[in-house]
Short mmCIF file of C-alpha atoms in Angstrom, two decimals:
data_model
loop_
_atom_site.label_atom_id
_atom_site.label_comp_id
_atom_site.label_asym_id
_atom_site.label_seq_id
_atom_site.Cartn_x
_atom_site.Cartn_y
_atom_site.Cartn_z
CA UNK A 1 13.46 -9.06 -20.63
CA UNK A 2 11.56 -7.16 -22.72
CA UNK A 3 8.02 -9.30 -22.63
CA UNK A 4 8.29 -9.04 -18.70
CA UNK A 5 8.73 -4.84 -19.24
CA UNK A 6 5.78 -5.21 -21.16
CA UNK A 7 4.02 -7.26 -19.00
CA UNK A 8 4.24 -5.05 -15.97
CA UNK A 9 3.25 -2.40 -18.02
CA UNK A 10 0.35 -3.94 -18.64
CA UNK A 11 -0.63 -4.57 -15.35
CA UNK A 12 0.38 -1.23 -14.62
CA UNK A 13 -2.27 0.33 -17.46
CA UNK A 14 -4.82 -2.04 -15.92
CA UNK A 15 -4.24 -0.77 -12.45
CA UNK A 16 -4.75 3.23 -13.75
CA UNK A 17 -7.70 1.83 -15.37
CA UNK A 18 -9.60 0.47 -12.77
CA UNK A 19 -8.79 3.21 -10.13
CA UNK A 20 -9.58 5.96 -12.45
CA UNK A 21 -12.61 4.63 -13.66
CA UNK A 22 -13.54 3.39 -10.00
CA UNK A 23 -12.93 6.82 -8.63
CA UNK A 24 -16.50 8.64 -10.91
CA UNK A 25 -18.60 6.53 -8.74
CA UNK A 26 -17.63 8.42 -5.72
CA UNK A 27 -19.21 12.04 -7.18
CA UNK A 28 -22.04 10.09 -7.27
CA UNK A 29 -22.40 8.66 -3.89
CA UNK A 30 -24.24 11.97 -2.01
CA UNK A 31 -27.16 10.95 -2.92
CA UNK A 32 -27.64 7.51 -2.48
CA UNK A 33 -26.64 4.70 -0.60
CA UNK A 34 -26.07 1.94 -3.13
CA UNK A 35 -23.62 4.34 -4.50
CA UNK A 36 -21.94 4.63 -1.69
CA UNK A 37 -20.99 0.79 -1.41
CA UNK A 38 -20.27 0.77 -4.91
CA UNK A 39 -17.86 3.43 -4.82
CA UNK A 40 -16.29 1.68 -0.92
CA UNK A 41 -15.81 -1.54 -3.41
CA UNK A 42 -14.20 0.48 -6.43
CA UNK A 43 -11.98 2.39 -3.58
CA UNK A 44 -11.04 -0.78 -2.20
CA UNK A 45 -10.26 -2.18 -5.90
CA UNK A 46 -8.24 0.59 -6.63
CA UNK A 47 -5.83 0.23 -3.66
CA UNK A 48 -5.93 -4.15 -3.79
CA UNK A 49 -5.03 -3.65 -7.37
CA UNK A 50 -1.94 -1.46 -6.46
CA UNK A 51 -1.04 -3.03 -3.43
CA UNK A 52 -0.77 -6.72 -5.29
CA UNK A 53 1.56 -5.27 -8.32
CA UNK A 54 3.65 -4.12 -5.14
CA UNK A 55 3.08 -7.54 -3.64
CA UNK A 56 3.96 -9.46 -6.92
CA UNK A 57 7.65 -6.75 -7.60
CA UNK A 58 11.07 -8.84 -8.59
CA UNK A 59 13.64 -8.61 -5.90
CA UNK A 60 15.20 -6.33 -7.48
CA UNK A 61 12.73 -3.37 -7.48
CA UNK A 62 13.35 -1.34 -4.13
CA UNK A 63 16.02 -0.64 -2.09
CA UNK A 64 14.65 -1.85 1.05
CA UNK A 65 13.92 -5.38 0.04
CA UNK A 66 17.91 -6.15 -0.02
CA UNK A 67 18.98 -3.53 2.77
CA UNK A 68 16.40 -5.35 5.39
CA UNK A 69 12.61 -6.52 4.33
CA UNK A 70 13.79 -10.22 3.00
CA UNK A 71 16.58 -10.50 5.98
CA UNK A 72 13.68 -9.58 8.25
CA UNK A 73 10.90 -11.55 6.87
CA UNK A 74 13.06 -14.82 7.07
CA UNK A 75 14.31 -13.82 10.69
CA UNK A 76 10.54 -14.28 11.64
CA UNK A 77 9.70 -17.00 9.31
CA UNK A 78 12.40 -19.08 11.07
CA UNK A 79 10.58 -19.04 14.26
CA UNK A 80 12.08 -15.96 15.78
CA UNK A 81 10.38 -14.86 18.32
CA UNK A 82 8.79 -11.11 18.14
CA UNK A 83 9.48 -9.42 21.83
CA UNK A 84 13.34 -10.42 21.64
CA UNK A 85 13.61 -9.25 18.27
CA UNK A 86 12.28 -5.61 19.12
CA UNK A 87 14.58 -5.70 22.45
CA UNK A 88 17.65 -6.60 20.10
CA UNK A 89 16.65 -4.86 17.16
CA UNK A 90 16.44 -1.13 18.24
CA UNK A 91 16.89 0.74 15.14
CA UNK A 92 13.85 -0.30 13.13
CA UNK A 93 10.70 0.80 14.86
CA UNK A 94 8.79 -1.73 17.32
CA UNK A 95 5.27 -1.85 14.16
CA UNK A 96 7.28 -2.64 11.23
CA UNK A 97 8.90 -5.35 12.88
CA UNK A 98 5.31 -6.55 13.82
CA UNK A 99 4.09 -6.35 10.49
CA UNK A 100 6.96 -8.30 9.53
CA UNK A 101 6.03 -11.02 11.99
CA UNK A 102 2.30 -10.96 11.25
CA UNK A 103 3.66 -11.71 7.30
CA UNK A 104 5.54 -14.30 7.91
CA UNK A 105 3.08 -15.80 9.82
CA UNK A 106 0.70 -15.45 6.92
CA UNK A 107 3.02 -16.24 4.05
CA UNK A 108 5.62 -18.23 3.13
CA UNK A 109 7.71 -15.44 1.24
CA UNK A 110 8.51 -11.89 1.41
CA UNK A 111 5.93 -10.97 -1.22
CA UNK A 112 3.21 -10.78 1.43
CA UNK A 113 5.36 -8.32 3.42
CA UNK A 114 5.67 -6.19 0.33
CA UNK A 115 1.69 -6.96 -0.44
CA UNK A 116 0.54 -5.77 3.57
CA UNK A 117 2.87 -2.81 3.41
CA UNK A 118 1.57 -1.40 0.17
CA UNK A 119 -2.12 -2.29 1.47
CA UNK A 120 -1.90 -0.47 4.59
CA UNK A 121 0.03 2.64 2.14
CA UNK A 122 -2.22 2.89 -0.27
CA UNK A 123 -5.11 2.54 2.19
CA UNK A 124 -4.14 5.26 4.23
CA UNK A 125 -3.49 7.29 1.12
CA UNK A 126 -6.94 6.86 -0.27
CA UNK A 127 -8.32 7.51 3.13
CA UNK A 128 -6.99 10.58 3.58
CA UNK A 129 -7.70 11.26 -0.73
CA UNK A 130 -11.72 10.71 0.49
CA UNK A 131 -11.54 12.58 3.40
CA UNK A 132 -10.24 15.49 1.40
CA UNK A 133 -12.09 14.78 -2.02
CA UNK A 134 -14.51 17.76 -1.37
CA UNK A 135 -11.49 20.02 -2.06
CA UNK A 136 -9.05 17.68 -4.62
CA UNK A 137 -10.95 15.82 -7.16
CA UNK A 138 -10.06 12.68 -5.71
CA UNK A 139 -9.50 10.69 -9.36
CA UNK A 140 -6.42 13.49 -9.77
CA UNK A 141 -5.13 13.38 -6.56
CA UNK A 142 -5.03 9.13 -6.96
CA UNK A 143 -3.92 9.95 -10.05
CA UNK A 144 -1.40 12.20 -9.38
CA UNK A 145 -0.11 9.91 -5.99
CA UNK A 146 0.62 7.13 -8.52
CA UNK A 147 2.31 9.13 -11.27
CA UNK A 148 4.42 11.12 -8.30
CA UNK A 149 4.75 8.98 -5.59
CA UNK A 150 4.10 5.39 -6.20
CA UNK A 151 7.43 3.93 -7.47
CA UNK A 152 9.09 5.91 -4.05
CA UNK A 153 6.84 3.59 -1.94
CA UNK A 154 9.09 0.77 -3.23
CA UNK A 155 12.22 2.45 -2.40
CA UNK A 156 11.02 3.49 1.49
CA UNK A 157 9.05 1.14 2.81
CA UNK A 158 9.23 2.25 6.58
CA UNK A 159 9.14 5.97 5.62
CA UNK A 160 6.03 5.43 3.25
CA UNK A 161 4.17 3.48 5.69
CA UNK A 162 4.93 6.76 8.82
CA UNK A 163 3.86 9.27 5.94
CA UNK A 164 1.04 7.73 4.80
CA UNK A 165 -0.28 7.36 8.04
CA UNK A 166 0.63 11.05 8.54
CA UNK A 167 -1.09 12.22 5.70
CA UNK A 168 -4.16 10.95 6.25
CA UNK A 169 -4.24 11.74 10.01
CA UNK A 170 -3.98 15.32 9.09
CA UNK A 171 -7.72 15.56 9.40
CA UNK A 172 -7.54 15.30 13.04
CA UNK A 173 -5.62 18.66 13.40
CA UNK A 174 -8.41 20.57 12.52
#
């Protein structure tokens, strides 16, 4: 047990590394447009790398997985069909269920649910990081989202994914 604590702790140091390091390109990118693509690919990096340690999580890391992400997965990788599931299903909202069909149509286990829910979470997050980077140094604020918030995203799934998207459409109120 110990050699897999210190494996994912690993893979968690490697993650921080990459986004943090990633994340200087962007002060750069004003001025030029190579820069820019460079820091679109470290960006992207950063949130891959995140989104396949929450891809590649144990069972038994978050309390959704067990209260309704495998049960649902399986539901739709047993050839249920999608419009009778969200007229039968009303208490879990109509796009989660989607993305639950669109995974299991993909994969063959629940780890690509958990891998397309943590890329469109930490996408939106970073989008929303970038779009307010000229006020928050955006290395801290990723930073400070995985120190803070990260590990929750494992615990509420369907909440993450609505807040996420919240955060980052923020920018429209203006």
């Amino acid at each position: 047990v110990a050699e897999a604590d210190n494996f994912w702790a690993k893979k968690h140091v490697i993650a921080s590394d990459i986004t943090l390091h990633g994340k200087h390109i962007l002060s750069f990118t004003k001025r030029k447009k190579l820069q820019i693509s460079k820091s679109f690919f470290y960006l992207s990096l950063s949130v891959l790398t995140v989104s396949i340690l929450a891809g590649l999580r144990d069972y038994s890391i978050g309390t959704d997985i067990m209260a309704y992400g495998n049960d649902l997965f399986y539901h739709f990788d047993n050839g249920a069909p999608l419009f009778q599931t969200i007229q039968r299903i009303t208490n879990i909202e109509t796009l989660y269920l989607t993305l639950c069909w669109i995974s299991a149509l993909l994969g063959t286990s629940p780890h690509m649910l958990y891998f397309l829910t943590g890329l469109i979470i930490y996408g939106f997050v970073m989008a929303g990081l970038v779009h307010y980077s000229d006020e928050f140094p955006l290395t801290l604020s990723w930073l400070g989202f995985l120190c803070l918030l990260y590990g929750n995203t494992y615990n509420a799934m369907r909440q993450s994914l609505a807040l996420a998207i919240g955060f980052w459409s923020l920018h429209f109120l203006k």
